[in-house]
């Protein structure tokens, strides 16, 4: 079995987990992994069907936007994946979903503030929301990188959420954490005034993020 085929199988596994976690419902969102030591990635195809995932449908392409021979058409949102891999050499995986609660913050153009310490450890702090840009555009790729700052995640205005990381398991984990935190935050907003965790109290947890999870 070729290395590329193995990587395609890994990508299918990640897709299955994200679907199992209800972070994607229909064919929306897209997931990619880097081909080690090459300027290439494997990304989910356009019109990905999470209920009928096929290893051979995963798309092998270059970070120069070349799609290699005998591949399906890549997700129309491949540009943001390509730009993140080029900008952050240690990123190995990118997960983009339209998960319900993170997307709700996206339509409000709200950042997700630090409400629970877990967010600082795994996300490095709050999760910023981009300005609105057309899905799939080069502008959106730039806006995602700008808004992500030193962290590994971003809410996309009127759209969804993107997480990046240097391991597949970490990316799956933070995709789940953000959705959980967004749900808690939206619930709290309905009841009263949200109290966030002060910057000074985030410092010890930020150290863990910087040592274990930073992709800069
Ligand atoms: Zn999307």
CSV table of C-alpha atoms and ligand atoms in Angstrom, one decimal:
chain,number,residue,atom,x,y,z
A,1,UNK,CA,0.0,0.0,0.0
A,2,UNK,CA,1.4,3.4,-0.9
A,3,UNK,CA,2.0,6.2,1.7
A,4,UNK,CA,-0.7,8.3,0.0
A,5,UNK,CA,-3.3,5.5,0.3
A,6,UNK,CA,-2.5,5.2,4.0
A,7,UNK,CA,-2.9,8.9,4.5
A,8,UNK,CA,-6.2,8.8,2.7
A,9,UNK,CA,-7.3,6.0,5.1
A,10,UNK,CA,-6.2,8.3,8.0
A,11,UNK,CA,-8.3,11.1,6.6
A,12,UNK,CA,-11.4,8.8,6.3
A,13,UNK,CA,-10.9,7.8,10.0
A,14,UNK,CA,-10.9,11.5,11.0
A,15,UNK,CA,-14.0,12.2,8.9
A,16,UNK,CA,-15.8,9.2,10.6
A,17,UNK,CA,-15.0,10.6,14.1
A,18,UNK,CA,-16.1,14.1,13.2
A,19,UNK,CA,-19.4,12.7,11.9
A,20,UNK,CA,-19.8,10.5,14.9
A,21,UNK,CA,-19.4,13.6,17.1
A,22,UNK,CA,-22.2,15.3,15.2
A,23,UNK,CA,-19.9,18.1,14.1
A,24,UNK,CA,-21.0,17.6,10.5
A,25,UNK,CA,-24.5,16.5,9.5
A,26,UNK,CA,-24.7,16.5,5.7
A,27,UNK,CA,-21.8,17.0,3.3
A,28,UNK,CA,-20.7,20.3,4.7
A,29,UNK,CA,-17.2,21.2,6.1
A,30,UNK,CA,-13.9,19.8,4.9
A,31,UNK,CA,-10.9,18.1,6.5
A,32,UNK,CA,-7.3,17.8,5.3
A,33,UNK,CA,-4.0,16.3,6.4
A,34,UNK,CA,-0.5,17.2,5.3
A,35,UNK,CA,1.6,14.8,3.3
A,36,UNK,CA,4.8,14.6,5.5
A,37,UNK,CA,7.8,16.4,4.3
A,38,UNK,CA,6.2,17.5,1.0
A,39,UNK,CA,4.3,20.6,-0.1
A,40,UNK,CA,1.2,18.4,-0.5
A,41,UNK,CA,-2.0,17.6,1.3
A,42,UNK,CA,-4.9,15.1,1.2
A,43,UNK,CA,-8.3,16.8,1.4
A,44,UNK,CA,-11.9,15.7,1.4
A,45,UNK,CA,-13.6,16.0,-2.0
A,46,UNK,CA,-16.3,18.4,-3.2
A,47,UNK,CA,-19.7,17.0,-2.2
A,48,UNK,CA,-18.2,14.8,0.5
A,49,UNK,CA,-20.6,12.3,1.8
A,50,UNK,CA,-19.9,11.4,5.5
A,51,UNK,CA,-22.3,8.4,5.3
A,52,UNK,CA,-20.5,6.9,2.4
A,53,UNK,CA,-16.8,7.7,2.8
A,54,UNK,CA,-14.5,6.2,0.2
A,55,UNK,CA,-10.7,6.2,0.6
A,56,UNK,CA,-10.2,6.7,-3.1
A,57,UNK,CA,-12.4,9.8,-3.2
A,58,UNK,CA,-10.0,11.7,-0.9
A,59,UNK,CA,-8.0,14.1,-3.0
A,60,UNK,CA,-4.2,14.3,-3.2
A,61,UNK,CA,-3.1,17.8,-4.2
A,62,UNK,CA,-0.1,20.1,-4.1
A,63,UNK,CA,0.0,23.3,-2.0
A,64,UNK,CA,0.5,25.1,-5.3
A,65,UNK,CA,-3.2,24.1,-6.1
A,66,UNK,CA,-2.3,21.3,-8.5
A,67,UNK,CA,-4.6,18.4,-8.3
A,68,UNK,CA,-2.7,15.2,-9.1
A,69,UNK,CA,-3.9,12.7,-11.8
A,70,UNK,CA,-6.9,10.5,-11.3
A,71,UNK,CA,-8.2,12.4,-8.3
A,72,UNK,CA,-11.7,13.6,-7.5
A,73,UNK,CA,-12.4,17.4,-7.4
A,74,UNK,CA,-11.2,18.9,-4.1
A,75,UNK,CA,-13.5,20.8,-1.7
A,76,UNK,CA,-14.1,24.3,-2.9
A,77,UNK,CA,-12.7,25.5,0.3
A,78,UNK,CA,-9.2,24.1,-0.4
A,79,UNK,CA,-7.6,27.5,-0.4
A,80,UNK,CA,-7.8,28.1,3.3
A,81,UNK,CA,-6.2,24.6,4.0
A,82,UNK,CA,-3.4,25.4,1.5
A,83,UNK,CA,-2.7,28.8,3.0
A,84,UNK,CA,-2.6,27.5,6.6
A,85,UNK,CA,-0.2,24.7,5.7
A,86,UNK,CA,2.1,27.1,3.9
A,87,UNK,CA,2.0,29.6,6.8
A,88,UNK,CA,2.4,27.0,9.6
A,89,UNK,CA,4.9,24.3,8.7
A,90,UNK,CA,4.1,22.2,11.8
A,91,UNK,CA,0.4,21.9,11.2
A,92,UNK,CA,-0.5,18.4,10.2
A,93,UNK,CA,-4.3,18.5,10.2
A,94,UNK,CA,-7.1,21.0,9.5
A,95,UNK,CA,-10.7,20.5,10.4
A,96,UNK,CA,-13.4,22.8,9.2
A,97,UNK,CA,-17.0,22.2,10.2
A,98,UNK,CA,-20.3,24.1,10.3
A,99,UNK,CA,-21.0,22.8,13.8
A,100,UNK,CA,-24.2,24.3,15.2
A,101,UNK,CA,-23.1,26.3,18.2
A,102,UNK,CA,-19.8,27.6,16.8
A,103,UNK,CA,-21.7,28.7,13.7
A,104,UNK,CA,-24.3,30.4,15.8
A,105,UNK,CA,-21.5,32.6,17.2
A,106,UNK,CA,-20.4,33.1,13.7
A,107,UNK,CA,-23.7,34.6,12.6
A,108,UNK,CA,-23.6,36.9,15.6
A,109,UNK,CA,-20.0,37.8,14.7
A,110,UNK,CA,-19.1,37.1,18.3
A,111,UNK,CA,-15.7,35.9,19.6
A,112,UNK,CA,-15.8,33.0,22.0
A,113,UNK,CA,-14.3,34.4,25.2
A,114,UNK,CA,-12.4,32.5,27.8
A,115,UNK,CA,-15.1,31.1,30.1
A,116,UNK,CA,-13.5,27.9,31.3
A,117,UNK,CA,-9.8,27.2,32.0
A,118,UNK,CA,-9.8,24.2,29.6
A,119,UNK,CA,-10.0,26.7,26.7
A,120,UNK,CA,-6.6,28.2,27.6
A,121,UNK,CA,-4.9,24.9,27.9
A,122,UNK,CA,-6.2,23.5,24.6
A,123,UNK,CA,-7.1,26.6,22.5
A,124,UNK,CA,-4.6,29.1,23.9
A,125,UNK,CA,-7.4,31.5,25.0
A,126,UNK,CA,-10.5,33.0,23.3
A,127,UNK,CA,-11.5,32.1,19.8
A,128,UNK,CA,-11.8,35.1,17.5
A,129,UNK,CA,-14.4,35.5,14.8
A,130,UNK,CA,-13.4,36.7,11.3
A,131,UNK,CA,-15.0,39.5,9.3
A,132,UNK,CA,-17.3,38.2,6.7
A,133,UNK,CA,-15.7,36.9,3.5
A,134,UNK,CA,-17.0,34.7,0.7
A,135,UNK,CA,-16.6,31.0,1.3
A,136,UNK,CA,-13.7,29.5,-0.7
A,137,UNK,CA,-12.2,32.9,-1.5
A,138,UNK,CA,-8.5,34.0,-1.1
A,139,UNK,CA,-9.8,36.8,1.1
A,140,UNK,CA,-11.3,34.3,3.5
A,141,UNK,CA,-7.9,32.4,3.7
A,142,UNK,CA,-6.1,35.7,4.6
A,143,UNK,CA,-8.8,36.7,7.1
A,144,UNK,CA,-8.6,33.3,8.9
A,145,UNK,CA,-4.9,33.5,9.3
A,146,UNK,CA,-5.1,37.1,10.5
A,147,UNK,CA,-7.9,36.3,13.1
A,148,UNK,CA,-6.2,33.1,14.3
A,149,UNK,CA,-3.2,35.1,15.6
A,150,UNK,CA,-1.1,32.8,17.8
A,151,UNK,CA,-3.9,30.2,18.3
A,152,UNK,CA,-5.1,27.1,16.5
A,153,UNK,CA,-8.8,27.9,15.9
A,154,UNK,CA,-11.1,30.5,14.5
A,155,UNK,CA,-14.8,31.1,14.1
A,156,UNK,CA,-15.7,32.1,10.5
A,157,UNK,CA,-18.4,34.8,10.3
A,158,UNK,CA,-21.7,33.5,8.9
A,159,UNK,CA,-20.1,30.2,8.2
A,160,UNK,CA,-18.5,27.9,10.8
A,161,UNK,CA,-15.2,27.1,12.5
A,162,UNK,CA,-11.7,26.0,11.6
A,163,UNK,CA,-9.2,24.2,13.9
A,164,UNK,CA,-5.6,23.3,13.1
A,165,UNK,CA,-2.9,21.3,15.0
A,166,UNK,CA,0.2,19.2,14.9
A,167,UNK,CA,-1.7,15.9,15.5
A,168,UNK,CA,-4.9,14.4,14.2
A,169,UNK,CA,-6.2,13.5,17.7
A,170,UNK,CA,-5.6,17.1,19.0
A,171,UNK,CA,-7.6,18.6,16.1
A,172,UNK,CA,-10.5,16.3,16.7
A,173,UNK,CA,-10.4,17.1,20.4
A,174,UNK,CA,-10.4,20.9,20.0
A,175,UNK,CA,-13.2,20.7,17.4
A,176,UNK,CA,-15.3,19.0,20.1
A,177,UNK,CA,-14.1,21.5,22.8
A,178,UNK,CA,-15.0,24.6,20.8
A,179,UNK,CA,-18.5,23.2,20.1
A,180,UNK,CA,-19.0,22.4,23.7
A,181,UNK,CA,-17.8,25.8,24.9
A,182,UNK,CA,-19.9,27.6,22.3
A,183,UNK,CA,-22.9,25.7,23.6
A,184,UNK,CA,-22.2,26.7,27.2
A,185,UNK,CA,-21.5,30.3,26.3
A,186,UNK,CA,-24.8,30.7,24.3
A,187,UNK,CA,-26.7,29.0,27.2
A,188,UNK,CA,-25.1,31.4,29.7
A,189,UNK,CA,-25.8,34.5,27.5
A,190,UNK,CA,-29.6,33.6,27.7
A,191,UNK,CA,-29.5,33.6,31.5
A,192,UNK,CA,-27.4,36.6,32.5
A,193,UNK,CA,-24.1,38.4,32.3
A,194,UNK,CA,-21.2,36.2,31.4
A,195,UNK,CA,-18.1,36.4,33.6
A,196,UNK,CA,-14.9,35.6,31.7
A,197,UNK,CA,-11.6,34.5,33.2
A,198,UNK,CA,-9.2,37.3,33.8
A,199,UNK,CA,-6.0,37.4,31.7
A,200,UNK,CA,-3.8,37.1,34.8
A,201,UNK,CA,-5.5,33.9,35.8
A,202,UNK,CA,-5.0,32.4,32.3
A,203,UNK,CA,-1.1,32.6,32.5
A,204,UNK,CA,-0.4,29.2,34.1
A,205,UNK,CA,-2.6,27.5,31.6
A,206,UNK,CA,-1.3,29.4,28.6
A,207,UNK,CA,2.2,28.0,29.5
A,208,UNK,CA,0.8,24.5,28.9
A,209,UNK,CA,-0.7,25.5,25.5
A,210,UNK,CA,2.5,27.1,24.4
A,211,UNK,CA,4.6,24.1,25.3
A,212,UNK,CA,2.3,21.4,24.0
A,213,UNK,CA,-0.1,22.7,21.4
A,214,UNK,CA,1.1,25.9,19.8
A,215,UNK,CA,1.6,25.6,16.0
A,216,UNK,CA,3.8,28.7,15.6
B,1,LIG,ZN1,-17.5,25.8,5.1
